[in-house]
XYZ file of C-alpha atoms in Angstrom:
710
model
C 95.750 128.749 129.091
C 95.064 126.317 126.163
C 96.121 122.748 126.621
C 99.198 121.509 124.856
C 98.675 120.398 121.187
C 99.421 116.753 122.079
C 96.693 116.610 124.727
C 93.186 115.790 123.477
C 90.007 115.172 125.353
C 88.185 111.860 124.389
C 84.912 110.392 125.623
C 85.395 106.746 126.578
C 82.545 104.351 127.501
C 82.414 100.885 129.049
C 79.301 98.641 129.066
C 77.348 99.093 132.304
C 79.312 102.112 133.424
C 79.062 105.858 133.123
C 81.155 107.235 130.142
C 84.195 109.208 131.065
C 85.811 112.377 129.466
C 89.461 111.689 129.574
C 92.600 113.695 128.661
C 94.872 111.679 126.385
C 98.499 112.460 125.822
C 99.226 111.489 122.152
C 102.936 111.274 122.911
C 102.327 108.243 125.115
C 102.403 104.670 123.809
C 98.955 103.369 123.090
C 99.496 100.481 125.656
C 99.953 103.102 128.371
C 96.830 104.964 127.467
C 94.808 101.691 127.539
C 96.307 100.864 130.964
C 95.201 104.213 132.374
C 91.667 103.719 131.024
C 91.488 100.264 132.477
C 92.847 101.414 135.814
C 89.959 103.985 135.877
C 87.457 101.112 135.855
C 89.594 98.728 137.915
C 89.909 96.320 134.920
C 92.755 93.783 135.179
C 94.781 92.410 132.298
C 94.887 95.668 130.281
C 96.930 94.019 127.586
C 93.731 92.118 126.573
C 91.783 95.390 125.900
C 91.740 97.783 122.921
C 90.016 101.156 122.051
C 87.240 100.979 119.474
C 85.662 103.870 117.559
C 82.041 104.307 118.587
C 80.953 105.313 115.045
C 79.480 103.007 112.533
C 82.945 101.757 111.300
C 83.563 100.006 114.710
C 87.240 99.975 113.780
C 89.859 99.394 116.550
C 92.463 102.025 117.369
C 96.022 100.750 116.926
C 99.397 102.207 117.093
C 99.549 101.993 113.419
C 96.316 103.916 112.923
C 97.543 106.599 115.286
C 100.812 106.899 113.423
C 98.959 107.035 110.043
C 96.802 109.941 111.204
C 99.666 111.868 112.578
C 101.892 111.365 109.547
C 99.013 112.238 107.190
C 98.843 115.655 108.930
C 102.626 116.049 109.222
C 103.516 115.606 105.481
C 101.156 118.572 104.759
C 103.018 120.883 107.002
C 104.138 124.190 105.658
C 107.559 123.748 107.279
C 110.085 122.267 104.843
C 112.078 120.580 107.659
C 108.919 119.044 109.332
C 107.699 117.923 105.915
C 111.053 116.217 105.109
C 111.135 114.466 108.505
C 107.502 113.332 108.090
C 108.128 111.927 104.582
C 111.244 110.028 105.839
C 109.105 108.459 108.614
C 106.429 107.624 106.133
C 108.848 105.894 103.862
C 109.896 103.612 106.769
C 106.383 102.918 108.222
C 104.813 102.150 104.728
C 106.543 98.688 104.733
C 104.089 97.683 107.402
C 100.814 96.373 105.824
C 98.665 97.394 108.820
C 100.058 100.915 108.706
C 99.668 101.050 104.978
C 95.960 100.032 105.228
C 95.280 102.819 107.710
C 97.122 105.485 105.764
C 95.539 104.503 102.435
C 92.104 104.712 104.183
C 92.973 108.375 104.829
C 93.283 108.834 101.099
C 97.065 108.921 101.532
C 97.880 107.689 97.995
C 95.978 110.461 96.528
C 97.905 112.898 98.691
C 101.221 111.496 97.532
C 100.314 111.585 93.923
C 99.181 115.260 94.201
C 102.457 116.084 95.802
C 104.303 114.447 92.900
C 102.023 115.940 90.224
C 101.807 119.520 91.527
C 103.566 119.759 94.922
C 107.019 119.464 93.459
C 106.581 122.426 91.295
C 105.948 124.508 94.362
C 109.462 123.689 95.428
C 111.143 123.980 92.053
C 111.937 127.597 92.873
C 113.737 126.445 96.017
C 115.606 123.628 94.337
C 118.639 125.701 93.458
C 119.282 126.878 97.015
C 117.991 123.627 98.656
C 118.715 121.020 96.188
C 119.665 118.197 98.665
C 116.482 118.943 100.661
C 114.379 118.774 97.460
C 116.025 115.598 96.276
C 115.579 113.842 99.695
C 111.918 115.039 99.841
C 111.105 113.547 96.449
C 113.067 110.359 97.118
C 111.065 109.799 100.440
C 107.798 110.528 98.726
C 108.498 108.089 95.790
C 109.767 105.415 98.313
C 106.580 105.746 100.415
C 104.492 105.450 97.308
C 106.301 102.312 96.100
C 106.020 100.641 99.430
C 102.281 101.387 99.803
C 101.451 100.208 96.356
C 103.402 97.020 96.866
C 100.844 95.753 99.410
C 98.303 95.453 96.566
C 95.558 97.353 98.400
C 95.126 100.081 95.623
C 94.632 99.424 91.923
C 97.266 100.763 89.540
C 94.504 101.784 87.080
C 93.607 104.859 89.125
C 96.515 107.078 88.188
C 96.462 110.011 85.845
C 98.455 110.720 82.783
C 100.004 113.686 84.518
C 101.394 111.434 87.215
C 102.787 108.990 84.617
C 104.387 111.953 82.707
C 106.074 113.229 85.899
C 107.538 109.807 86.873
C 108.825 109.296 83.348
C 110.396 112.578 83.384
C 112.324 111.695 86.454
C 114.100 109.016 84.537
C 115.897 111.650 82.529
C 115.857 114.636 84.848
C 117.279 112.871 87.939
C 119.767 110.415 86.292
C 122.399 111.514 88.842
C 120.119 110.968 91.844
C 120.321 107.238 92.324
C 117.421 106.992 94.831
C 114.927 108.994 92.715
C 115.968 107.207 89.605
C 115.563 103.789 91.168
C 112.141 104.519 92.609
C 111.049 106.019 89.429
C 112.118 102.886 87.314
C 110.369 100.702 89.994
C 107.077 102.610 89.560
C 107.222 102.461 85.746
C 107.886 98.791 85.909
C 104.813 98.243 88.174
C 102.587 100.296 86.074
C 103.440 98.286 82.874
C 103.086 94.895 84.679
C 99.859 95.658 86.445
C 97.773 97.629 83.896
C 97.296 97.296 80.227
C 96.112 100.844 80.048
C 99.180 102.129 81.890
C 101.351 100.036 79.702
C 100.241 101.957 76.644
C 100.674 105.317 78.463
C 104.148 104.443 79.669
C 105.199 103.116 76.294
C 104.311 106.577 74.894
C 106.296 108.480 77.579
C 109.478 106.397 77.784
C 111.660 105.147 74.977
C 114.396 102.530 74.821
C 116.795 105.383 73.911
C 116.104 107.097 77.268
C 116.775 103.833 79.212
C 119.903 102.687 77.452
C 122.257 105.209 79.157
C 121.325 103.961 82.606
C 122.837 100.610 81.587
C 126.120 102.173 80.774
C 126.662 103.324 84.275
C 128.297 101.510 87.157
C 125.421 101.072 89.568
C 124.116 97.488 89.381
C 120.839 98.369 91.114
C 120.043 100.931 88.526
C 121.014 98.573 85.700
C 118.702 95.932 87.180
C 115.729 98.246 87.474
C 116.421 99.537 83.928
C 116.483 95.922 82.486
C 113.340 95.204 84.553
C 111.538 98.012 82.816
C 112.696 96.895 79.433
C 111.454 93.370 80.215
C 108.104 94.624 81.400
C 107.599 96.558 78.171
C 108.751 93.595 76.208
C 106.485 91.166 78.047
C 103.267 93.341 77.836
C 103.859 94.464 74.261
C 101.165 93.042 71.925
C 102.249 90.266 69.648
C 102.535 92.466 66.617
C 104.627 95.026 68.384
C 107.036 92.599 70.135
C 109.215 91.950 67.062
C 109.146 95.688 66.338
C 110.437 96.257 69.789
C 113.142 93.641 69.365
C 114.338 95.411 66.248
C 114.583 98.685 68.163
C 116.626 96.891 70.899
C 118.836 95.508 68.247
C 119.328 98.940 66.708
C 120.194 100.406 70.023
C 122.748 97.521 70.485
C 121.222 96.544 73.845
C 122.791 93.066 73.733
C 126.357 94.400 73.373
C 125.800 97.086 76.025
C 124.582 94.534 78.485
C 127.489 92.182 77.665
C 130.050 95.014 78.094
C 128.666 96.929 81.108
C 126.812 94.150 83.046
C 127.990 90.649 82.276
C 131.582 91.315 81.646
C 131.932 94.124 84.171
C 134.455 93.621 87.007
C 131.918 92.658 89.644
C 129.725 89.749 90.612
C 126.195 89.639 89.205
C 123.636 89.504 92.142
C 120.614 87.293 92.072
C 118.130 90.006 90.942
C 120.271 90.952 88.046
C 120.668 87.286 87.042
C 116.898 86.936 87.128
C 116.390 89.959 84.895
C 118.986 88.683 82.454
C 117.240 85.363 82.527
C 113.868 86.978 81.686
C 115.410 88.923 78.915
C 116.944 85.835 77.497
C 113.529 83.913 77.603
C 111.650 86.901 76.028
C 114.188 87.000 73.245
C 113.977 83.322 72.481
C 110.276 83.513 72.651
C 110.318 85.643 69.507
C 111.104 82.325 67.749
C 107.698 80.879 68.861
C 105.775 82.230 65.812
C 108.134 80.542 63.378
C 108.312 77.374 65.492
C 104.527 77.045 65.375
C 104.276 77.864 61.678
C 103.737 74.997 59.315
C 105.253 75.134 55.817
C 102.825 75.628 53.009
C 103.885 73.274 50.225
C 102.270 75.563 47.729
C 104.063 78.631 48.784
C 106.785 79.345 46.188
C 108.843 81.622 48.486
C 109.110 78.940 51.040
C 109.909 76.295 48.469
C 112.670 78.454 47.076
C 114.501 78.156 50.404
C 114.728 74.448 49.880
C 115.942 75.031 46.327
C 118.659 77.314 47.841
C 119.649 74.613 50.252
C 120.060 72.257 47.336
C 121.900 74.881 45.140
C 124.461 75.668 47.918
C 125.176 72.011 48.591
C 125.473 70.716 45.036
C 126.233 73.929 43.059
C 123.566 73.065 40.640
C 124.048 74.155 37.033
C 121.605 76.338 35.172
C 118.105 74.940 34.924
C 117.481 72.746 31.869
C 114.903 73.587 29.361
C 111.205 73.010 30.391
C 110.432 70.367 27.796
C 108.567 67.298 28.936
C 111.626 65.200 28.769
C 113.871 67.595 30.679
C 111.120 68.067 33.269
C 111.244 64.395 34.052
C 114.983 64.518 34.262
C 114.881 67.520 36.538
C 112.380 65.832 38.862
C 114.595 62.764 39.099
C 117.691 64.927 39.818
C 115.795 66.965 42.482
C 114.551 63.703 44.202
C 118.072 62.360 44.201
C 119.520 65.505 45.670
C 116.802 65.836 48.374
C 117.582 62.303 49.407
C 121.251 63.208 49.730
C 120.225 66.241 51.793
C 118.645 63.846 54.220
C 114.924 64.744 53.948
C 112.350 62.061 54.779
C 110.113 63.002 51.845
C 112.384 62.924 48.774
C 109.752 63.859 46.297
C 108.410 66.846 48.216
C 110.657 67.812 51.210
C 108.243 70.704 51.983
C 106.076 68.064 53.767
C 108.975 67.521 56.282
C 108.238 71.065 57.741
C 104.481 70.672 58.323
C 104.966 69.376 61.861
C 104.943 71.886 64.747
C 107.124 72.400 66.575
C 109.672 73.036 65.056
C 107.800 74.143 61.888
C 109.497 76.721 59.757
C 112.020 77.467 62.455
C 114.049 74.303 61.374
C 114.197 75.490 57.764
C 115.394 78.984 58.916
C 118.179 77.328 60.929
C 119.209 75.153 58.012
C 119.383 78.113 55.621
C 121.366 80.178 58.130
C 123.785 77.274 58.587
C 124.111 76.913 54.750
C 124.797 80.665 54.246
C 126.861 81.594 57.262
C 128.790 78.397 57.698
C 128.817 77.261 54.077
C 132.017 75.134 54.237
C 130.832 73.160 57.147
C 127.322 72.812 55.531
C 128.765 71.552 52.251
C 131.181 69.138 54.073
C 128.501 67.556 56.165
C 126.098 67.098 53.191
C 128.587 65.757 50.771
C 130.410 63.595 53.274
C 127.107 61.887 54.098
C 125.686 61.752 50.662
C 128.690 59.927 49.289
C 128.608 57.089 51.821
C 127.449 53.615 50.664
C 127.614 51.833 54.041
C 124.271 52.904 55.424
C 126.021 55.059 58.113
C 125.090 58.360 56.438
C 123.679 61.044 58.873
C 120.468 62.546 57.299
C 121.154 66.279 57.533
C 117.433 67.337 56.885
C 115.831 64.966 59.443
C 118.625 65.681 61.959
C 118.173 69.475 61.662
C 114.420 69.306 62.145
C 114.703 67.126 65.226
C 117.619 69.103 66.654
C 115.706 72.333 66.301
C 112.808 70.817 68.182
C 115.268 69.581 70.883
C 116.886 72.949 71.313
C 113.408 74.632 71.714
C 112.703 72.162 74.432
C 115.892 72.806 76.192
C 115.491 76.585 76.100
C 111.733 76.399 76.783
C 110.830 78.559 73.708
C 107.310 79.770 74.072
C 107.040 79.386 77.903
C 106.674 82.455 80.153
C 109.692 83.292 82.275
C 109.629 81.964 85.834
C 109.358 84.429 88.826
C 112.136 82.656 90.694
C 114.634 81.469 88.086
C 117.974 83.153 87.466
C 119.455 80.669 85.087
C 120.738 82.847 82.246
C 123.542 81.797 79.866
C 126.120 84.484 79.198
C 127.047 82.944 75.872
C 123.673 83.914 74.471
C 124.477 87.594 74.900
C 127.627 87.325 72.731
C 125.875 87.157 69.339
C 122.881 88.873 67.758
C 121.881 85.500 66.215
C 122.639 83.346 69.258
C 119.959 80.715 68.548
C 121.080 80.248 65.025
C 124.683 79.981 66.086
C 123.674 77.576 68.897
C 122.034 75.379 66.241
C 125.188 75.522 63.924
C 127.435 74.272 66.750
C 124.976 71.552 67.759
C 124.342 70.240 64.200
C 128.037 69.807 63.850
C 128.194 67.969 67.121
C 125.332 65.747 66.019
C 127.182 64.809 62.786
C 130.417 64.092 64.820
C 128.560 61.978 67.407
C 126.829 60.014 64.685
C 130.120 59.058 63.170
C 131.571 58.221 66.561
C 128.589 55.913 67.300
C 128.792 54.462 63.660
C 125.099 54.876 63.706
C 122.503 53.823 61.106
C 119.109 55.215 60.503
C 117.637 52.722 63.112
C 119.870 54.364 65.735
C 118.574 57.857 65.208
C 116.824 58.271 68.488
C 119.718 56.913 70.359
C 121.947 59.567 68.774
C 119.645 62.210 69.621
C 119.571 61.125 73.269
C 123.392 61.229 73.455
C 123.520 64.708 71.716
C 120.962 66.040 74.205
C 123.141 64.744 77.119
C 126.258 66.347 75.619
C 124.420 69.749 75.133
C 122.891 69.697 78.694
C 126.208 68.714 80.356
C 128.062 71.552 78.459
C 125.361 74.166 79.389
C 125.552 73.331 83.117
C 129.143 74.635 83.037
C 127.790 78.126 81.959
C 130.191 78.821 79.127
C 130.946 82.560 78.759
C 130.921 82.393 75.024
C 129.872 80.244 72.029
C 133.490 79.341 71.368
C 133.872 78.137 74.920
C 130.571 76.092 74.570
C 131.958 74.516 71.391
C 135.271 73.666 73.318
C 133.232 72.031 76.148
C 131.415 69.895 73.604
C 134.693 68.799 72.053
C 135.634 67.265 75.493
C 132.302 65.465 75.731
C 132.793 62.952 72.939
C 130.645 59.833 72.760
C 133.471 57.878 74.357
C 133.492 60.334 77.274
C 129.659 60.071 77.661
C 130.081 56.288 77.763
C 132.671 56.547 80.558
C 130.408 58.838 82.518
C 127.400 56.608 82.156
C 129.555 53.438 82.974
C 130.883 55.099 86.099
C 127.333 56.184 87.276
C 126.054 52.699 86.504
C 128.855 50.949 88.413
C 128.183 53.051 91.519
C 124.564 51.815 91.357
C 125.289 48.160 90.581
C 127.976 47.793 93.310
C 125.342 48.154 95.933
C 122.589 45.850 94.690
C 123.791 42.537 96.102
C 121.744 40.936 98.899
C 124.386 41.292 101.686
C 124.788 45.072 100.816
C 121.013 45.676 100.704
C 120.687 43.983 104.192
C 123.420 46.251 105.513
C 121.703 49.256 104.016
C 118.542 48.359 105.659
C 120.214 48.037 109.023
C 122.014 51.427 108.931
C 119.242 53.424 107.176
C 117.466 54.567 110.360
C 120.737 55.902 111.718
C 121.395 57.905 108.504
C 117.692 59.222 108.572
C 118.159 60.514 112.024
C 121.334 62.211 111.025
C 119.431 63.897 108.131
C 116.700 64.908 110.521
C 119.121 66.632 112.927
C 120.704 68.446 109.943
C 117.290 69.664 108.798
C 116.365 70.842 112.332
C 119.601 72.692 112.757
C 119.098 74.480 109.464
C 115.671 75.575 110.762
C 117.343 76.787 113.983
C 119.713 78.896 111.840
C 116.732 80.214 109.907
C 116.260 81.603 106.470
C 115.538 84.912 104.849
C 112.453 84.624 102.496
C 111.548 87.296 99.981
C 108.041 88.763 99.679
C 107.355 88.216 95.997
C 104.877 90.200 94.130
C 104.142 91.118 90.527
C 107.288 93.198 90.394
C 109.476 90.698 92.194
C 111.160 93.436 94.129
C 114.317 92.608 96.034
C 113.914 94.873 99.093
C 111.090 93.078 100.949
C 112.290 90.413 103.274
C 111.049 88.400 106.200
C 113.005 85.842 108.370
C 111.947 82.683 110.059
C 113.889 80.429 112.351
C 113.147 77.629 114.880
C 114.046 78.053 118.548
C 117.041 76.003 119.867
C 114.593 73.864 121.932
C 112.467 73.133 118.787
C 109.341 74.519 120.522
C 108.712 77.853 118.738
C 109.072 79.337 115.289
C 110.188 83.067 115.417
C 109.514 85.151 112.518
C 109.257 88.831 111.395
C 109.724 91.469 108.663
C 113.243 92.826 107.820
C 114.117 96.038 106.121
C 117.043 94.540 104.166
C 118.580 91.190 103.475
C 120.457 90.163 106.646
C 124.199 89.254 106.733
C 124.247 86.175 108.790
C 121.724 84.950 111.340
C 118.936 87.117 112.796
C 118.662 87.021 116.573
C 115.355 85.619 117.951
C 114.603 88.721 120.013
C 114.566 90.817 116.933
C 111.783 88.764 115.380
C 108.502 90.073 116.731
C 106.169 87.198 115.931
C 106.007 83.629 117.306
C 104.252 80.406 116.428
C 104.360 77.471 118.962
C 105.265 74.254 117.197
C 102.429 72.572 119.153
C 99.871 74.744 117.445
C 100.949 73.667 113.875
C 98.137 71.504 112.409
C 99.627 70.675 109.027
C 102.154 71.690 106.444
C 100.804 71.937 102.842
C 102.697 72.529 99.634
C 102.185 73.714 96.047
C 98.725 74.374 94.822
C 97.245 73.372 98.224
C 98.760 76.488 99.756
C 96.231 79.194 100.605
C 98.220 81.926 98.980
C 98.610 79.827 95.819
C 94.796 79.639 95.334
C 94.503 83.423 94.902
C 94.173 84.879 91.418
C 97.150 86.416 89.779
C 99.881 85.702 87.256
C 102.436 85.069 90.051
C 100.176 82.353 91.615
C 99.841 80.564 88.338
C 103.515 80.190 87.706
C 104.583 76.531 87.796
C 108.074 77.115 89.302
C 106.642 79.381 92.069
C 104.083 76.639 92.849
C 106.995 74.231 93.252
C 108.642 76.470 95.875
C 105.491 77.397 97.869
C 104.476 75.864 101.206
C 102.313 76.876 104.063
C 102.003 76.241 107.839
C 98.376 75.873 108.922
C 97.518 76.532 112.608
C 94.476 77.252 114.728
C 91.208 77.199 112.838
C 92.087 79.518 109.961
C 95.724 80.744 110.751
C 98.349 80.281 108.093
C 101.998 81.176 107.559
C 102.870 81.234 103.906
C 106.302 80.732 102.466
C 107.904 80.947 98.965
C 111.345 79.390 99.303
C 114.343 81.149 97.642
C 115.274 77.943 95.780
C 114.485 74.227 95.647
C 117.166 73.420 98.194
C 115.674 75.604 100.926
C 112.181 74.360 99.979
C 113.270 70.830 100.688
C 115.161 71.741 103.914
C 112.079 73.517 105.287
C 109.427 71.037 104.325
C 111.595 68.153 105.640
C 112.273 70.059 108.842
C 108.738 70.952 109.422
C 107.450 67.365 108.706
C 110.189 66.105 111.182
C 108.847 68.453 113.903
C 105.378 67.079 113.311
C 106.684 63.426 113.533
C 106.113 62.781 109.708
C 108.309 61.289 107.085
C 110.724 63.407 105.218
C 109.797 62.843 101.575
C 111.622 65.491 99.546
C 114.090 64.746 96.686
C 116.813 66.241 98.796
C 116.262 63.686 101.494
C 116.298 60.876 98.947
C 119.545 62.197 97.434
C 121.179 62.801 100.875
C 120.127 59.356 102.001
C 121.644 57.721 98.897
C 124.834 59.612 99.222
C 125.309 59.057 102.886
C 124.404 55.403 102.606
C 126.763 54.970 99.830
C 129.646 56.636 101.813
C 128.911 54.638 104.958
C 128.816 51.335 102.999
C 132.124 52.157 101.258
C 133.730 52.868 104.626
C 132.484 49.710 106.199
C 133.739 47.638 103.089
C 137.255 49.114 103.107
C 138.536 46.084 104.862
C 137.024 43.756 102.276
C 138.685 45.419 99.210
C 139.380 42.956 96.390
C 137.303 40.347 98.168
C 134.333 39.044 96.259
C 131.200 39.350 98.430
C 128.894 36.360 97.708
C 125.316 36.806 96.951
C 124.260 34.154 99.522
C 125.703 33.620 102.997
C 128.291 30.826 103.168
C 127.149 27.415 104.556
C 127.559 26.742 108.242
C 130.310 24.103 108.723
C 129.654 20.758 110.350
C 130.341 20.348 114.049
C 133.909 19.122 114.909
C 134.352 15.553 116.009
C 135.600 16.734 119.359
C 136.235 19.864 121.285
C 139.727 19.105 122.612
C 140.979 22.432 121.185
C 138.911 24.209 123.816
C 141.011 25.391 126.810
C 139.985 26.714 130.129
C 142.191 29.695 130.846
C 141.387 29.566 134.571
């Protein structure tokens, strides 16, 4: 009678002993098998032993390797039920990097791509009678593929056109199957971001028109993946194709669709959607970079005509005089006078004002847009200032150029989007020419602030500083429309800015006297200890960190927390973002605090020294930190935001007995010291605190006033 299929005979050898032929039950855990082997040779501490292949590879046998081999065989089963169950298991196991490495070594990626390319056709005939089964099978196959590729072990350049066509076809064919559609969009995004060749092939297979309908649904995850694919295509498009793609997006009314179905939908926008909207916002504004960095050619008549048009709209110039020598002089004199009224620095040849980059020709574009689309406001500003004789005129031309430069700095035009930022502004999705409208609102604000400050040309830089503060304060409120932004600015007049500055300054000056400084110095250690305990308590609660990669996927998480006795860090991978704290016993890995050698941040982190676009991102560098332990061990983090970064670096430094040096600690220290000082000074309200201690009075002539109560 043949042995059961799960029983195999294996030859095992041990140095200095005779080899043994042993029967291994593959259903048993690997640890039990190793224990049996060790017991056969009377070896103690079986948990310190492992099985190793005797061939040239010398690879160790692990549970993951065993599972990988079994699943590789099971997904090729002829039984549909067995195949489905195997693919389901594969989708779960593929999250583990060790398992993924073993499965990929078995040429598992090629097997999955073959199943997608040709295997699915084999089941097409069965689809009508087993549609749920077919859909689940394809979903698990694509999920496993995505998880395996996310580990970065296999290059994306290895995939065929047939595979790309098949994935692209799923975007249309399985629009109603959320799982398949989501995985297909995720794969397309990764292909575009990770391979220039694949970008070109994907761009040929998928169109914006095919993606737009997915934004009009109600599933935010699908909307997020759809915008991610559009962003990827936008980001990787060659410079000469990017504007063409922007025109297609405008024709398909992408902005209004996102505004209606995403931003103004009756549900909260999650962090990943906010990030994708931020990326789209950045990429859209980056289209302005070419004009921003283009100098004006004073000899280009078409460009000079724009300046003529600004003059014509402002002053309603009459028909050109005859071109006689006398009239030419008269015309030049008239132009010089009008260009001075328009506020240009170079009155004779204002084209020279636009030779500085940034803002280059973008400033002239903004001025022309304002003159044409907000003509009344434009004429009012120009004529109002050109008729003043008190040296308080606001130079429209110079102001427009400097304001355009400032707005480009605020919106970071020309910079690549951050991998961690989700700071999008809904108001920029409410208009097709949002940057130009933004400028039009701000140039009117600048003129208003100039008048409120009664500024002269010598005050130009001061006015610009106030205007920047007004704009930044209004933007932090995240207005939902340009009209709401305009309303916020109305409430931030120059007088209001002065009040805010005065209040902030008074809060600082109140605590600079010598007695207050001495009191601060006395209670500061107590406050620092309070901050330290708060940081350690936060580490005990733990934090969920994302595993970021080139696709910035949301569904890979790991959790780390400090034990209540502050002796051990517990950490481990999670399948999904947790709701609340994760128990210590569910985190499989541990790191004793005593083993920590150092905490490094930013570019000193080992995982930040690797090559790749993600590692070069400035904002990611600012959120990266690593724990170094043993000789070469490291635990690498990318904090979800700056606050968590400060909490963790402070807490870890506190554990190591080092100073907490983060910005958050400084802010907390200032806030808590201020509160404590104010509480202690409540009894001294309306009493002037002297800068120097009062003099000690002379001794009394006698002590007759002293009584002995006994």
